[in-house]
Amino acid sequence: MSKDQQIKALTKKIQSLPTLPHVVEKLTKVVESPESTAKEVGKLIASDQVLGSKVLKLVNSPFYGFPGRISSISHAIILLGFNVIKGVVLSASVFDLMERSMMGLWEHSLGSAIAANTIARSLKMTDPEEISTAALLHDIGKVLVKVSLSDDYDTIVSIVEKEKIAFREAEARVLGVDHADIGNWLTNEWSLPDKLITPITYHHQPDAAPRLKDRAAVVHIADGISRAFGVGFGGDPWVPKISKVAWGALDMDHHDLDALMRQVMLDLEEVSTFSF
Amino acid sequence: MQRVPLDMLKPGMVCAKAVVNEKGMTLCAEGTELSAAMIERLKRMCVTSLVVKGNPIDTGIPAKSKEELLAEMQARFVPVAGDPLMDRIKESIGKAILSSRTEEEENAPHE
């Protein structure tokens, strides 16, 4: 079976797709209209009080670089842009699912987002916020497996424990695809922007990305670094091999690695259990 | 250092990282000892959390020594041992862990 067929077979098994809150759908429409103002979008998000406060907490967390200083959603939109806000609203809703069932994965995702932000900033890339949003969502496929294919998920976990192999290898064995393939399908279903879909899809093989290779490379490296620092739990306890091609594409050798790792560590330290 | 949500802040905790508003105005400077009134004021200004000195909130997880952190980190690299790039990353992270300042060092008087 090809990957596409595998995914199709899997999605048939999935009874309920985690649905996005109403406001996210509305938001997608509003954001696409060129006439929308930050104020209108802010009002829409704030209309859902719980969501509004979550969005404010997320945008005030260290990985967006304005910790504790954004007090209104419309201000957040002006600073971060529509795409980031859409990602943030989405993350806030998705992680609602995750926080209850997968605290370790949430922390791993947050750690990856912080590492991605630090790397993107030190490489002076454009849109570091968007890159960290992609990193925040990179393992979204795992959430879907856990929530919608929970028996398969349990089998994967027990294989990882018994055979000491990577989570991704166990996924491939049980499902025929891995969480990056599932993440690709899910983020397309949700019509996320390509700037988020591509890095999520290619976070294991950034070299294979047809475009946005540099963003996929940052998410790939950030995933590894977050695991190296032991932030949260990404499904297995090991650091995956970081792609030399991705490393070279970002010209990482011409950066002070010691200084970068020190900075990542400081940024990670700011996020403790009590951040959210 | 610990990031504490606003509703868990208590008077007497000390701000470890300045909070500034969107205009760049400092709302709470580093080193400020919090009073009840100040916490109320931060709440009104929609500040959501604050980084404070020390570890005033017990997370139930004992603090690890640098050596323990280093050994745990190195263990996570075992499957990729011998890969030159991964070895370099491991070394840099090790240096970062060893160079971090412990709480006692942070509180030590500056000579």
CSV table of C-alpha atoms in Angstrom, one decimal:
chain,number,residue,atom,x,y,z
A,1,MET,CA,0.0,0.0,0.0
A,2,SER,CA,1.2,3.5,-0.8
A,3,LYS,CA,1.4,6.1,1.9
A,4,ASP,CA,-1.7,7.8,0.6
A,5,GLN,CA,-3.6,4.6,0.7
A,6,GLN,CA,-2.4,3.9,4.2
A,7,ILE,CA,-3.5,7.4,5.3
A,8,LYS,CA,-6.9,6.9,3.6
A,9,ALA,CA,-7.4,3.6,5.4
A,10,LEU,CA,-6.4,5.1,8.7
A,11,THR,CA,-8.7,8.1,8.4
A,12,LYS,CA,-11.6,5.7,7.8
A,13,LYS,CA,-10.8,4.2,11.2
A,14,ILE,CA,-10.8,7.6,12.8
A,15,GLN,CA,-14.3,8.1,14.1
A,16,SER,CA,-14.1,11.6,15.2
A,17,LEU,CA,-11.7,14.2,14.0
A,18,PRO,CA,-10.9,16.6,16.8
A,19,THR,CA,-13.0,19.5,15.7
A,20,LEU,CA,-11.8,23.0,15.8
A,21,PRO,CA,-13.8,25.5,17.8
A,22,HIS,CA,-16.2,27.6,15.7
A,23,VAL,CA,-14.1,30.7,16.2
A,24,VAL,CA,-11.2,29.1,14.4
A,25,GLU,CA,-13.3,28.5,11.3
A,26,LYS,CA,-14.6,32.0,11.4
A,27,LEU,CA,-11.1,33.3,11.9
A,28,THR,CA,-9.9,31.6,8.8
A,29,LYS,CA,-12.5,33.4,6.7
A,30,VAL,CA,-11.9,36.8,8.4
A,31,VAL,CA,-8.1,36.5,8.1
A,32,GLU,CA,-8.4,35.7,4.4
A,33,SER,CA,-10.3,38.9,3.7
A,34,PRO,CA,-7.9,41.7,2.9
A,35,GLU,CA,-10.3,44.2,4.4
A,36,SER,CA,-10.2,42.7,7.9
A,37,THR,CA,-8.5,44.8,10.5
A,38,ALA,CA,-6.6,43.7,13.6
A,39,LYS,CA,-9.4,45.1,15.7
A,40,GLU,CA,-12.0,42.9,14.1
A,41,VAL,CA,-10.0,39.8,14.4
A,42,GLY,CA,-9.1,40.6,18.0
A,43,LYS,CA,-12.8,41.1,18.7
A,44,LEU,CA,-13.7,37.7,17.2
A,45,ILE,CA,-11.1,35.9,19.3
A,46,ALA,CA,-12.0,37.8,22.5
A,47,SER,CA,-15.6,36.8,21.9
A,48,ASP,CA,-14.6,33.3,23.2
A,49,GLN,CA,-13.4,34.3,26.7
A,50,VAL,CA,-11.5,31.1,27.5
A,51,LEU,CA,-9.8,31.1,24.1
A,52,GLY,CA,-9.0,34.7,24.4
A,53,SER,CA,-7.2,34.3,27.7
A,54,LYS,CA,-5.3,31.3,26.4
A,55,VAL,CA,-4.2,33.2,23.4
A,56,LEU,CA,-2.9,36.0,25.6
A,57,LYS,CA,-1.0,33.6,27.7
A,58,LEU,CA,0.6,31.9,24.7
A,59,VAL,CA,1.6,35.2,23.0
A,60,ASN,CA,3.1,36.4,26.3
A,61,SER,CA,5.2,33.2,26.7
A,62,PRO,CA,8.9,33.5,26.1
A,63,PHE,CA,8.9,31.9,22.7
A,64,TYR,CA,7.3,34.9,21.0
A,65,GLY,CA,9.8,37.2,22.4
A,66,PHE,CA,7.5,39.6,24.2
A,67,PRO,CA,7.1,37.9,27.6
A,68,GLY,CA,4.4,39.4,29.8
A,69,ARG,CA,3.9,42.6,27.8
A,70,ILE,CA,1.0,42.0,25.4
A,71,SER,CA,-2.2,43.0,27.0
A,72,SER,CA,-4.7,42.9,24.2
A,73,ILE,CA,-5.4,40.5,21.4
A,74,SER,CA,-5.5,43.2,18.8
A,75,HIS,CA,-2.1,44.4,20.0
A,76,ALA,CA,-0.9,40.8,19.7
A,77,ILE,CA,-2.1,40.7,16.1
A,78,ILE,CA,-0.3,43.9,15.2
A,79,LEU,CA,2.9,42.6,16.7
A,80,LEU,CA,2.7,39.0,15.5
A,81,GLY,CA,0.6,39.0,12.3
A,82,PHE,CA,-2.5,37.1,11.3
A,83,ASN,CA,-0.8,33.9,10.4
A,84,VAL,CA,0.9,33.6,13.8
A,85,ILE,CA,-2.3,34.4,15.6
A,86,LYS,CA,-4.1,31.7,13.6
A,87,GLY,CA,-1.5,29.3,14.7
A,88,VAL,CA,-1.7,30.4,18.3
A,89,VAL,CA,-5.5,30.1,18.3
A,90,LEU,CA,-5.1,26.6,16.9
A,91,SER,CA,-2.4,25.6,19.3
A,92,ALA,CA,-4.5,26.9,22.2
A,93,SER,CA,-7.4,24.7,21.1
A,94,VAL,CA,-5.3,21.6,20.2
A,95,PHE,CA,-3.3,21.7,23.4
A,96,ASP,CA,-6.5,21.7,25.3
A,97,LEU,CA,-6.8,18.1,24.2
A,98,MET,CA,-3.2,17.5,24.8
A,99,GLU,CA,-2.8,19.0,28.2
A,100,ARG,CA,-5.2,16.6,29.7
A,101,SER,CA,-3.8,13.5,28.1
A,102,MET,CA,-0.3,14.2,27.1
A,103,MET,CA,1.5,16.6,29.4
A,104,GLY,CA,4.9,15.4,28.3
A,105,LEU,CA,4.3,16.0,24.6
A,106,TRP,CA,3.0,19.4,25.4
A,107,GLU,CA,6.2,20.3,27.1
A,108,HIS,CA,8.3,18.8,24.4
A,109,SER,CA,6.3,20.9,21.8
A,110,LEU,CA,6.8,24.0,23.9
A,111,GLY,CA,10.5,23.3,24.3
A,112,SER,CA,10.8,22.8,20.5
A,113,ALA,CA,9.0,26.1,19.8
A,114,ILE,CA,11.3,27.9,22.2
A,115,ALA,CA,14.4,26.3,20.6
A,116,ALA,CA,13.1,27.1,17.1
A,117,ASN,CA,12.5,30.7,18.1
A,118,THR,CA,16.0,31.1,19.5
A,119,ILE,CA,17.6,29.5,16.5
A,120,ALA,CA,15.6,31.5,13.9
A,121,ARG,CA,16.4,34.7,15.7
A,122,SER,CA,20.1,34.0,16.0
A,123,LEU,CA,20.1,33.1,12.2
A,124,LYS,CA,18.2,36.4,11.6
A,125,MET,CA,15.5,34.6,9.7
A,126,THR,CA,12.3,36.3,8.8
A,127,ASP,CA,9.1,35.4,10.8
A,128,PRO,CA,10.7,33.6,13.8
A,129,GLU,CA,7.2,33.6,15.3
A,130,GLU,CA,5.8,31.6,12.5
A,131,ILE,CA,8.6,29.2,12.6
A,132,SER,CA,8.1,28.6,16.3
A,133,THR,CA,4.4,28.1,15.7
A,134,ALA,CA,5.3,25.3,13.2
A,135,ALA,CA,7.6,23.8,15.9
A,136,LEU,CA,4.8,24.0,18.5
A,137,LEU,CA,2.6,22.0,16.2
A,138,HIS,CA,5.2,19.6,14.7
A,139,ASP,CA,3.9,16.6,16.6
A,140,ILE,CA,0.3,17.3,16.1
A,141,GLY,CA,-0.1,13.9,14.3
A,142,LYS,CA,0.8,12.2,17.7
A,143,VAL,CA,-2.2,13.9,19.3
A,144,LEU,CA,-4.5,12.6,16.6
A,145,VAL,CA,-3.2,9.1,17.1
A,146,LYS,CA,-3.6,9.3,20.8
A,147,VAL,CA,-7.0,10.8,20.7
A,148,SER,CA,-8.6,9.0,17.7
A,149,LEU,CA,-6.6,5.7,17.4
A,150,SER,CA,-6.0,5.1,21.1
A,151,ASP,CA,-5.6,1.3,20.8
A,152,ASP,CA,-2.9,1.7,18.1
A,153,TYR,CA,-1.3,4.3,20.3
A,154,ASP,CA,-1.1,1.9,23.3
A,155,THR,CA,0.5,-0.7,21.0
A,156,ILE,CA,3.0,1.8,19.8
A,157,VAL,CA,3.9,2.8,23.3
A,158,SER,CA,4.4,-0.8,24.4
A,159,ILE,CA,6.6,-1.6,21.4
A,160,VAL,CA,8.8,1.5,22.2
A,161,GLU,CA,9.2,0.3,25.8
A,162,LYS,CA,9.8,-3.3,25.0
A,163,GLU,CA,12.2,-2.9,22.0
A,164,LYS,CA,13.7,0.4,22.9
A,165,ILE,CA,13.2,1.8,19.4
A,166,ALA,CA,12.2,5.3,18.3
A,167,PHE,CA,8.5,6.2,18.6
A,168,ARG,CA,8.5,6.9,14.9
A,169,GLU,CA,9.7,3.4,13.9
A,170,ALA,CA,7.0,1.8,16.1
A,171,GLU,CA,4.4,4.0,14.5
A,172,ALA,CA,5.5,2.9,11.0
A,173,ARG,CA,5.2,-0.7,12.1
A,174,VAL,CA,1.8,-0.4,13.6
A,175,LEU,CA,0.2,2.2,11.3
A,176,GLY,CA,2.2,2.0,8.1
A,177,VAL,CA,2.8,5.8,8.4
A,178,ASP,CA,4.2,8.1,11.0
A,179,HIS,CA,3.0,11.1,12.9
A,180,ALA,CA,4.5,13.5,10.3
A,181,ASP,CA,2.4,11.9,7.6
A,182,ILE,CA,-0.7,12.1,9.8
A,183,GLY,CA,0.2,15.6,10.7
A,184,ASN,CA,0.3,16.5,7.0
A,185,TRP,CA,-3.1,15.0,6.4
A,186,LEU,CA,-4.6,16.7,9.5
A,187,THR,CA,-3.2,20.2,8.8
A,188,ASN,CA,-4.4,20.0,5.2
A,189,GLU,CA,-7.9,19.0,6.5
A,190,TRP,CA,-7.7,22.1,8.7
A,191,SER,CA,-6.5,24.3,5.8
A,192,LEU,CA,-3.6,25.6,7.7
A,193,PRO,CA,-1.1,27.8,5.7
A,194,ASP,CA,1.6,26.0,3.8
A,195,LYS,CA,4.2,27.8,6.0
A,196,LEU,CA,3.0,25.6,8.9
A,197,ILE,CA,2.1,22.4,6.9
A,198,THR,CA,5.5,22.0,5.2
A,199,PRO,CA,7.7,22.2,8.2
A,200,ILE,CA,5.3,19.9,10.2
A,201,THR,CA,5.3,17.4,7.4
A,202,TYR,CA,9.1,17.4,6.8
A,203,HIS,CA,10.3,17.8,10.4
A,204,HIS,CA,12.2,14.4,10.1
A,205,GLN,CA,13.5,14.9,6.6
A,206,PRO,CA,13.9,18.6,6.0
A,207,ASP,CA,16.0,17.9,3.0
A,208,ALA,CA,13.0,16.4,1.2
A,209,ALA,CA,10.8,19.4,1.6
A,210,PRO,CA,9.9,20.8,-1.8
A,211,ARG,CA,10.0,24.4,-0.5
A,212,LEU,CA,10.5,26.2,2.8
A,213,LYS,CA,13.5,23.9,3.4
A,214,ASP,CA,15.1,26.4,5.9
A,215,ARG,CA,11.9,26.4,8.0
A,216,ALA,CA,11.7,22.7,8.0
A,217,ALA,CA,15.4,22.5,8.9
A,218,VAL,CA,14.9,24.8,12.0
A,219,VAL,CA,11.9,22.7,13.2
A,220,HIS,CA,13.9,19.5,12.7
A,221,ILE,CA,16.9,20.9,14.6
A,222,ALA,CA,14.7,22.4,17.4
A,223,ASP,CA,13.0,19.0,17.9
A,224,GLY,CA,16.4,17.4,18.4
A,225,ILE,CA,17.6,20.1,20.7
A,226,SER,CA,14.5,20.1,22.8
A,227,ARG,CA,14.9,16.3,23.3
A,228,ALA,CA,18.6,16.8,24.0
A,229,PHE,CA,17.8,19.2,26.9
A,230,GLY,CA,15.3,16.6,28.1
A,231,VAL,CA,12.3,19.0,27.9
A,232,GLY,CA,9.1,17.1,28.2
A,233,PHE,CA,8.7,13.7,26.5
A,234,GLY,CA,8.6,13.2,22.8
A,235,GLY,CA,7.5,9.5,22.9
A,236,ASP,CA,11.0,8.0,23.4
A,237,PRO,CA,13.9,9.2,25.5
A,238,TRP,CA,16.5,9.6,22.7
A,239,VAL,CA,18.0,12.4,20.6
A,240,PRO,CA,17.4,11.7,16.9
A,241,LYS,CA,20.2,12.2,14.5
A,242,ILE,CA,20.2,15.7,13.1
A,243,SER,CA,20.4,15.9,9.3
A,244,LYS,CA,23.8,17.2,8.2
A,245,VAL,CA,22.2,18.6,5.0
A,246,ALA,CA,19.8,20.6,7.1
A,247,TRP,CA,22.6,21.8,9.4
A,248,GLY,CA,24.6,22.8,6.4
A,249,ALA,CA,21.7,24.5,4.6
A,250,LEU,CA,21.3,26.8,7.6
A,251,ASP,CA,25.0,27.4,7.7
A,252,MET,CA,25.0,26.4,11.3
A,253,ASP,CA,28.8,25.8,11.3
A,254,HIS,CA,29.4,29.5,11.0
A,255,HIS,CA,27.5,30.2,14.2
A,256,ASP,CA,28.9,30.0,17.7
A,257,LEU,CA,27.2,26.7,18.8
A,258,ASP,CA,28.3,27.1,22.5
A,259,ALA,CA,26.6,30.5,22.6
A,260,LEU,CA,23.5,29.3,20.8
A,261,MET,CA,23.1,26.3,23.2
A,262,ARG,CA,23.6,28.6,26.2
A,263,GLN,CA,20.9,30.9,24.9
A,264,VAL,CA,18.5,28.0,24.2
A,265,MET,CA,19.0,26.8,27.8
A,266,LEU,CA,18.3,30.2,29.3
A,267,ASP,CA,15.1,30.6,27.2
A,268,LEU,CA,14.0,27.1,28.2
A,269,GLU,CA,14.6,27.8,31.8
A,270,GLU,CA,12.0,30.6,31.7
A,271,VAL,CA,9.3,28.0,31.0
A,272,SER,CA,8.7,26.0,34.0
A,273,THR,CA,5.7,23.8,35.0
A,274,PHE,CA,4.0,27.0,36.0
A,275,SER,CA,4.0,28.8,32.7
A,276,PHE,CA,0.4,27.9,31.9
B,1,MET,CA,14.3,31.2,38.8
B,2,GLN,CA,10.7,30.1,38.4
B,3,ARG,CA,7.9,31.5,36.2
B,4,VAL,CA,4.9,31.9,38.4
B,5,PRO,CA,1.3,32.7,37.2
B,6,LEU,CA,-0.1,35.9,38.7
B,7,ASP,CA,-2.6,34.2,40.9
B,8,MET,CA,0.1,32.2,42.7
B,9,LEU,CA,2.4,35.2,43.4
B,10,LYS,CA,2.8,36.1,47.1
B,11,PRO,CA,4.1,39.2,48.7
B,12,GLY,CA,7.8,38.8,49.4
B,13,MET,CA,8.7,37.0,46.2
B,14,VAL,CA,11.4,38.8,44.2
B,15,CYS,CA,11.1,39.7,40.5
B,16,ALA,CA,13.9,38.0,38.5
B,17,LYS,CA,13.1,39.4,35.1
B,18,ALA,CA,11.7,42.9,34.4
B,19,VAL,CA,8.2,43.1,32.9
B,20,VAL,CA,7.7,45.9,30.4
B,21,ASN,CA,4.6,47.0,28.6
B,22,GLU,CA,4.1,47.5,24.9
B,23,LYS,CA,5.4,51.1,25.2
B,24,GLY,CA,8.6,49.8,26.7
B,25,MET,CA,7.7,51.2,30.2
B,26,THR,CA,8.9,49.0,33.0
B,27,LEU,CA,6.0,47.7,35.1
B,28,CYS,CA,8.2,45.7,37.5
B,29,ALA,CA,11.9,46.0,37.7
B,30,GLU,CA,14.3,43.1,38.3
B,31,GLY,CA,15.1,42.7,42.0
B,32,THR,CA,11.8,44.3,43.1
B,33,GLU,CA,10.3,42.6,46.2
B,34,LEU,CA,6.6,42.2,45.5
B,35,SER,CA,4.0,43.7,47.8
B,36,ALA,CA,0.3,42.8,47.8
B,37,ALA,CA,-0.5,46.2,46.2
B,38,MET,CA,2.0,45.6,43.4
B,39,ILE,CA,0.6,42.2,42.6
B,40,GLU,CA,-2.9,43.7,42.4
B,41,ARG,CA,-1.5,46.4,40.1
B,42,LEU,CA,0.2,43.8,37.8
B,43,LYS,CA,-3.2,42.0,37.6
B,44,ARG,CA,-5.0,45.2,36.5
B,45,MET,CA,-2.3,45.6,33.8
B,46,CYS,CA,-3.1,42.1,32.4
B,47,VAL,CA,0.3,40.7,33.2
B,48,THR,CA,-0.2,36.9,33.2
B,49,SER,CA,3.0,35.6,34.9
B,50,LEU,CA,6.2,36.8,36.4
B,51,VAL,CA,9.7,35.2,36.7
B,52,VAL,CA,10.7,35.2,40.3
B,53,LYS,CA,14.0,34.4,42.1
B,54,GLY,CA,14.6,31.1,43.8
B,55,ASN,CA,12.0,28.3,43.7
B,56,PRO,CA,9.3,29.5,46.0
B,57,ILE,CA,6.7,27.1,44.6
B,58,ASP,CA,7.3,23.4,45.4
B,59,THR,CA,6.8,21.5,42.2
B,60,GLY,CA,7.4,18.2,44.0
B,61,ILE,CA,10.4,17.6,41.7
B,62,PRO,CA,13.8,17.9,43.6
B,63,ALA,CA,16.4,20.1,41.9
B,64,LYS,CA,19.1,18.1,40.2
B,65,SER,CA,22.8,18.9,40.4
B,66,LYS,CA,24.7,20.0,37.2
B,67,GLU,CA,26.5,16.6,37.2
B,68,GLU,CA,23.2,14.7,37.3
B,69,LEU,CA,21.8,16.9,34.5
B,70,LEU,CA,24.9,16.3,32.4
B,71,ALA,CA,24.9,12.6,32.8
B,72,GLU,CA,21.2,12.4,31.9
B,73,MET,CA,21.8,14.5,28.8
B,74,GLN,CA,24.7,12.4,27.7
B,75,ALA,CA,22.6,9.2,28.1
B,76,ARG,CA,20.0,10.6,25.6
B,77,PHE,CA,22.8,10.8,23.0
B,78,VAL,CA,23.8,7.1,23.3
B,79,PRO,CA,22.1,5.9,20.1
B,80,VAL,CA,23.8,8.6,18.0
B,81,ALA,CA,27.2,8.3,19.6
B,82,GLY,CA,30.1,8.6,17.2
B,83,ASP,CA,28.3,10.9,14.8
B,84,PRO,CA,30.6,13.9,14.5
B,85,LEU,CA,27.8,16.5,14.4
B,86,MET,CA,25.8,15.0,17.2
B,87,ASP,CA,29.0,14.8,19.3
B,88,ARG,CA,29.6,18.5,18.8
B,89,ILE,CA,26.0,19.3,19.8
B,90,LYS,CA,26.3,17.2,22.9
B,91,GLU,CA,29.6,18.9,23.8
B,92,SER,CA,28.0,22.4,23.4
B,93,ILE,CA,25.0,21.5,25.5
B,94,GLY,CA,27.3,20.0,28.1
B,95,LYS,CA,29.2,23.3,28.3
B,96,ALA,CA,25.9,25.2,28.6
B,97,ILE,CA,24.8,23.0,31.5
B,98,LEU,CA,28.1,23.3,33.3
B,99,SER,CA,28.2,27.1,32.8
B,100,SER,CA,24.7,27.6,34.2
B,101,ARG,CA,24.6,29.5,37.5
B,102,THR,CA,23.1,27.7,40.4
B,103,GLU,CA,20.7,29.4,42.8
B,104,GLU,CA,23.4,29.8,45.4
B,105,GLU,CA,25.7,31.5,42.9
B,106,GLU,CA,22.9,33.7,41.8
B,107,ASN,CA,22.3,34.9,45.4
B,108,ALA,CA,25.9,35.2,46.4
B,109,PRO,CA,27.0,38.8,47.1
B,110,HIS,CA,28.9,40.4,44.3
B,111,GLU,CA,32.4,41.3,45.3
